[in-house]
mmCIF file of C-alpha atoms in Angstrom:
data_model
loop_
_atom_site.group_PDB
_atom_site.id
_atom_site.type_symbol
_atom_site.label_atom_id
_atom_site.label_comp_id
_atom_site.label_asym_id
_atom_site.label_seq_id
_atom_site.Cartn_x
_atom_site.Cartn_y
_atom_site.Cartn_z
ATOM 1 C CA MET A 7 130.412 97.989 62.261
ATOM 2 C CA GLN A 8 127.908 95.918 64.200
ATOM 3 C CA THR A 9 128.965 93.530 66.899
ATOM 4 C CA GLU A 10 127.190 90.309 67.764
ATOM 5 C CA LEU A 11 125.578 92.099 70.713
ATOM 6 C CA ASP A 12 124.296 94.862 68.410
ATOM 7 C CA ARG A 13 122.802 92.305 66.008
ATOM 8 C CA TRP A 14 121.155 90.446 68.899
ATOM 9 C CA PHE A 15 119.729 93.691 70.264
ATOM 10 C CA ILE A 16 118.312 94.750 66.884
ATOM 11 C CA HIS A 17 116.812 91.340 65.987
ATOM 12 C CA GLU A 18 115.565 90.277 69.411
ATOM 13 C CA ILE A 19 114.723 93.525 71.257
ATOM 14 C CA LEU A 20 114.146 96.432 68.866
ATOM 15 C CA VAL A 21 111.647 94.397 66.826
ATOM 16 C CA HIS A 22 109.258 94.696 69.802
ATOM 17 C CA GLU A 23 109.467 98.487 70.027
ATOM 18 C CA GLU A 24 105.906 99.129 68.853
ATOM 19 C CA ALA A 25 104.447 96.617 71.360
ATOM 20 C CA LEU A 26 106.706 98.015 74.067
ATOM 21 C CA MET A 27 105.517 101.580 73.456
ATOM 22 C CA ARG A 28 101.863 100.459 73.610
ATOM 23 C CA PHE A 29 102.633 98.645 76.864
ATOM 24 C CA LEU A 30 104.363 101.687 78.373
ATOM 25 C CA HIS A 31 101.571 103.981 77.159
ATOM 26 C CA ARG A 32 98.954 101.776 78.849
ATOM 27 C CA HIS A 33 100.827 101.420 82.160
ATOM 28 C CA TRP A 34 102.794 104.623 82.689
ATOM 29 C CA PRO A 35 100.732 107.697 83.680
ATOM 30 C CA HIS A 36 103.313 110.345 82.696
ATOM 31 C CA ARG A 37 103.184 110.535 78.892
ATOM 32 C CA ASP A 38 106.038 113.019 78.716
ATOM 33 C CA GLU A 39 108.397 110.419 80.260
ATOM 34 C CA LEU A 40 107.651 107.546 77.870
ATOM 35 C CA HIS A 41 110.664 108.134 75.594
ATOM 36 C CA ASP A 42 113.039 108.508 78.543
ATOM 37 C CA LEU A 43 111.601 105.359 80.060
ATOM 38 C CA ARG A 44 112.091 103.450 76.798
ATOM 39 C CA GLN A 45 115.671 104.709 76.474
ATOM 40 C CA GLU A 46 116.549 103.726 80.044
ATOM 41 C CA LEU A 47 114.995 100.324 79.463
ATOM 42 C CA TYR A 48 117.031 99.800 76.295
ATOM 43 C CA THR A 49 120.185 100.735 78.165
ATOM 44 C CA ARG A 50 119.418 98.195 80.884
ATOM 45 C CA ILE A 51 118.616 95.465 78.345
ATOM 46 C CA TYR A 52 121.760 96.149 76.313
ATOM 47 C CA GLU A 53 123.975 96.055 79.412
ATOM 48 C CA ALA A 54 122.314 92.851 80.601
ATOM 49 C CA GLY A 55 122.713 91.314 77.133
ATOM 50 C CA ALA A 56 126.430 92.091 77.220
ATOM 51 C CA LYS A 57 126.762 89.891 80.297
ATOM 52 C CA SER A 58 124.379 87.110 79.329
ATOM 53 C CA ARG A 59 121.746 86.746 76.623
ATOM 54 C CA PRO A 60 118.271 85.902 77.926
ATOM 55 C CA THR A 61 116.657 82.786 76.469
ATOM 56 C CA GLN A 62 113.325 84.593 75.975
ATOM 57 C CA PRO A 63 114.210 88.143 74.942
ATOM 58 C CA ARG A 64 110.615 89.403 74.522
ATOM 59 C CA ALA A 65 109.562 88.212 77.985
ATOM 60 C CA PHE A 66 112.786 89.659 79.402
ATOM 61 C CA LEU A 67 112.034 93.016 77.729
ATOM 62 C CA PHE A 68 108.541 93.311 79.205
ATOM 63 C CA ALA A 69 109.556 92.032 82.640
ATOM 64 C CA SER A 70 112.361 94.597 82.651
ATOM 65 C CA ALA A 71 109.857 97.295 81.690
ATOM 66 C CA ARG A 72 107.645 96.364 84.662
ATOM 67 C CA HIS A 73 110.652 96.438 86.993
ATOM 68 C CA LEU A 74 111.773 99.805 85.667
ATOM 69 C CA MET A 75 108.324 101.331 86.170
ATOM 70 C CA THR A 76 108.208 99.909 89.697
ATOM 71 C CA ASP A 77 111.643 101.372 90.458
ATOM 72 C CA ARG A 78 110.567 104.767 89.179
ATOM 73 C CA LEU A 79 107.369 104.710 91.225
ATOM 74 C CA ARG A 80 109.353 103.829 94.351
ATOM 75 C CA ARG A 81 111.825 106.617 93.708
ATOM 76 C CA GLY A 82 108.929 109.015 93.216
ATOM 77 C CA LYS A 83 107.574 108.163 96.667
ATOM 78 C CA VAL A 84 110.854 108.873 98.449
ATOM 79 C CA VAL A 85 110.795 112.236 100.129
ATOM 80 C CA SER A 86 114.091 114.022 100.075
ATOM 81 C CA ILE A 87 115.147 115.641 103.303
ATOM 82 C CA GLU A 88 117.007 118.800 102.570
ATOM 83 C CA PRO A 89 117.639 121.665 104.932
ATOM 84 C CA MET A 90 115.453 124.630 104.167
ATOM 85 C CA GLY A 91 117.765 127.153 105.758
ATOM 86 C CA ASP A 92 119.196 127.976 109.123
ATOM 87 C CA PHE A 93 116.896 127.724 112.062
ATOM 88 C CA GLU A 94 116.916 130.393 114.680
ATOM 89 C CA PRO A 95 118.502 128.930 117.794
ATOM 90 C CA SER A 96 115.593 130.224 119.868
ATOM 91 C CA LEU A 97 113.139 128.138 117.811
ATOM 92 C CA VAL A 98 114.866 124.824 118.440
ATOM 93 C CA LEU A 99 113.304 122.919 121.300
ATOM 94 C CA VAL A 100 115.860 121.603 123.728
ATOM 95 C CA ASP A 101 114.718 118.926 126.107
ATOM 96 C CA GLU A 102 116.425 120.134 129.221
ATOM 97 C CA VAL A 103 115.835 118.272 132.421
ATOM 98 C CA SER A 104 114.182 120.589 134.858
ATOM 99 C CA PRO A 105 114.883 120.215 138.584
ATOM 100 C CA GLU A 106 111.306 119.022 139.098
ATOM 101 C CA ARG A 107 111.628 116.377 136.401
ATOM 102 C CA TRP A 108 115.006 115.256 137.701
ATOM 103 C CA CYS A 109 113.665 115.002 141.258
ATOM 104 C CA GLY A 110 110.547 113.138 140.079
ATOM 105 C CA GLY A 111 112.713 110.648 138.217
ATOM 106 C CA ARG A 112 114.851 110.085 141.292
ATOM 107 C CA GLN A 113 111.732 109.532 143.414
ATOM 108 C CA ALA A 114 110.304 107.031 140.919
ATOM 109 C CA LEU A 115 113.626 105.194 140.856
ATOM 110 C CA ARG A 116 113.676 105.100 144.665
ATOM 111 C CA ARG A 117 110.100 103.693 144.715
ATOM 112 C CA LEU A 118 111.094 101.039 142.202
ATOM 113 C CA ALA A 119 114.194 100.070 144.193
ATOM 114 C CA ASP A 120 112.161 99.855 147.419
ATOM 115 C CA ALA A 121 109.495 97.792 145.710
ATOM 116 C CA PHE A 122 112.130 95.511 144.227
ATOM 117 C CA ASP A 123 113.773 95.017 147.636
ATOM 118 C CA ARG A 124 110.409 94.022 149.114
ATOM 119 C CA LEU A 125 109.708 91.286 146.576
ATOM 120 C CA PRO A 126 109.798 87.725 147.926
ATOM 121 C CA ASP A 127 113.364 86.406 147.820
ATOM 122 C CA ARG A 128 112.934 83.829 145.038
ATOM 123 C CA CYS A 129 110.716 86.162 143.019
ATOM 124 C CA ARG A 130 113.285 88.977 143.326
ATOM 125 C CA GLU A 131 116.077 86.626 142.258
ATOM 126 C CA VAL A 132 114.128 85.433 139.198
ATOM 127 C CA VAL A 133 113.163 88.977 138.164
ATOM 128 C CA TRP A 134 116.779 90.125 138.550
ATOM 129 C CA LEU A 135 118.193 87.293 136.448
ATOM 130 C CA ARG A 136 115.529 87.568 133.768
ATOM 131 C CA ARG A 137 115.093 91.350 133.458
ATOM 132 C CA VAL A 138 118.412 92.820 134.589
ATOM 133 C CA GLU A 139 120.933 90.160 133.603
ATOM 134 C CA GLU A 140 118.742 89.284 130.598
ATOM 135 C CA LEU A 141 119.095 85.525 130.946
ATOM 136 C CA SER A 142 116.666 83.371 129.017
ATOM 137 C CA GLN A 143 113.812 81.732 130.870
ATOM 138 C CA LYS A 144 115.483 78.357 130.354
ATOM 139 C CA ASP A 145 118.816 79.616 131.742
ATOM 140 C CA VAL A 146 117.130 81.104 134.824
ATOM 141 C CA ALA A 147 115.324 77.811 135.443
ATOM 142 C CA SER A 148 118.485 75.738 135.165
ATOM 143 C CA ARG A 149 120.546 78.138 137.301
ATOM 144 C CA LEU A 150 117.976 78.140 140.121
ATOM 145 C CA GLY A 151 116.963 74.486 139.763
ATOM 146 C CA ILE A 152 113.291 75.271 139.110
ATOM 147 C CA SER A 153 110.959 74.646 136.188
ATOM 148 C CA GLU A 154 110.437 77.160 133.397
ATOM 149 C CA LYS A 155 106.777 77.356 134.399
ATOM 150 C CA THR A 156 107.847 78.444 137.881
ATOM 151 C CA VAL A 157 110.100 81.100 136.346
ATOM 152 C CA GLU A 158 107.082 82.347 134.361
ATOM 153 C CA LYS A 159 104.968 82.547 137.493
ATOM 154 C CA HIS A 160 107.666 84.402 139.447
ATOM 155 C CA ILE A 161 108.146 86.896 136.601
ATOM 156 C CA ALA A 162 104.397 87.513 136.341
ATOM 157 C CA LYS A 163 104.074 87.935 140.097
ATOM 158 C CA GLY A 164 107.132 90.180 140.343
ATOM 159 C CA MET A 165 106.070 92.418 137.468
ATOM 160 C CA ARG A 166 102.541 92.713 138.890
ATOM 161 C CA LEU A 167 103.872 93.639 142.352
ATOM 162 C CA LEU A 168 106.321 96.176 140.920
ATOM 163 C CA ALA A 169 103.664 97.746 138.694
ATOM 164 C CA ASP A 170 101.262 97.950 141.633
ATOM 165 C CA ALA A 171 103.938 99.564 143.778
ATOM 166 C CA LEU A 172 104.754 102.166 141.127
ATOM 167 C CA TYR A 173 101.096 102.846 140.383
ATOM 168 C CA THR A 174 99.961 103.201 143.975
ATOM 169 C CA GLY A 175 103.215 104.602 145.300
ATOM 170 C CA GLU A 176 103.363 101.926 147.988
ATOM 171 C CA ALA A 177 105.974 99.196 148.034
ATOM 172 C CA PRO A 178 104.679 95.635 148.364
ATOM 173 C CA ALA A 179 104.669 94.220 151.885
ATOM 174 C CA ARG A 180 107.781 92.194 152.619
ATOM 175 C CA ALA A 181 107.008 88.523 152.114
ATOM 176 C CA GLN A 182 107.054 86.423 155.227
ATOM 177 C CA SER A 183 108.352 82.906 155.479
ATOM 178 C CA GLY A 184 105.794 80.127 155.058
ATOM 179 C CA ALA A 185 105.547 79.406 158.839
ATOM 180 C CA ALA A 186 105.322 83.083 159.775
ATOM 181 C CA ASP A 187 102.727 83.606 157.074
ATOM 182 C CA ALA A 188 100.588 80.721 158.382
ATOM 183 C CA ALA A 189 100.907 82.060 161.960
ATOM 184 C CA ALA A 190 99.808 85.525 160.826
ATOM 185 C CA ARG A 191 96.767 84.019 159.108
ATOM 186 C CA ARG A 192 95.824 82.061 162.254
ATOM 187 C CA GLN A 193 96.047 85.217 164.372
ATOM 188 C CA ALA A 194 93.807 87.074 161.930
ATOM 189 C CA ASP A 195 91.120 84.359 162.257
#
């Protein structure tokens, strides 16, 4: 005995089977899968029709066919990752920290800390708040009572000095106060 859904499916969907098969034949490269594709499509359409009948069944059928082919193509591109067997423990690379690497890391960290300590006071404070405490540029500016543009300049200067110190291996010279700096320039002249 046919239900209303069965009658709808026969009169609105199955009548387009010949056009659907031509469409699938034109667009799907694997001819041996055409019947499975059609069957899966019919299942999807029937289940969707049980929930709500589309107002344009033919358009719904062909749009669903395009979506199904797209889904299948996507699934075909997924590479499954399955173990191929046990690996010999000796073949597994273990990233152990050698004493040389550990010591080199400690030395680089020491150089960075020294370079950071030698930054000008305000520059060091801005870099700390922005990069270590991860405050926004606006928050740093409001906390220190300076403009955001000044924060930008301090960050740029601090990062440049730190990069130079790490690249050359020399910490930046400790900044002098404005008066001491002017006196040092006069002596050099």
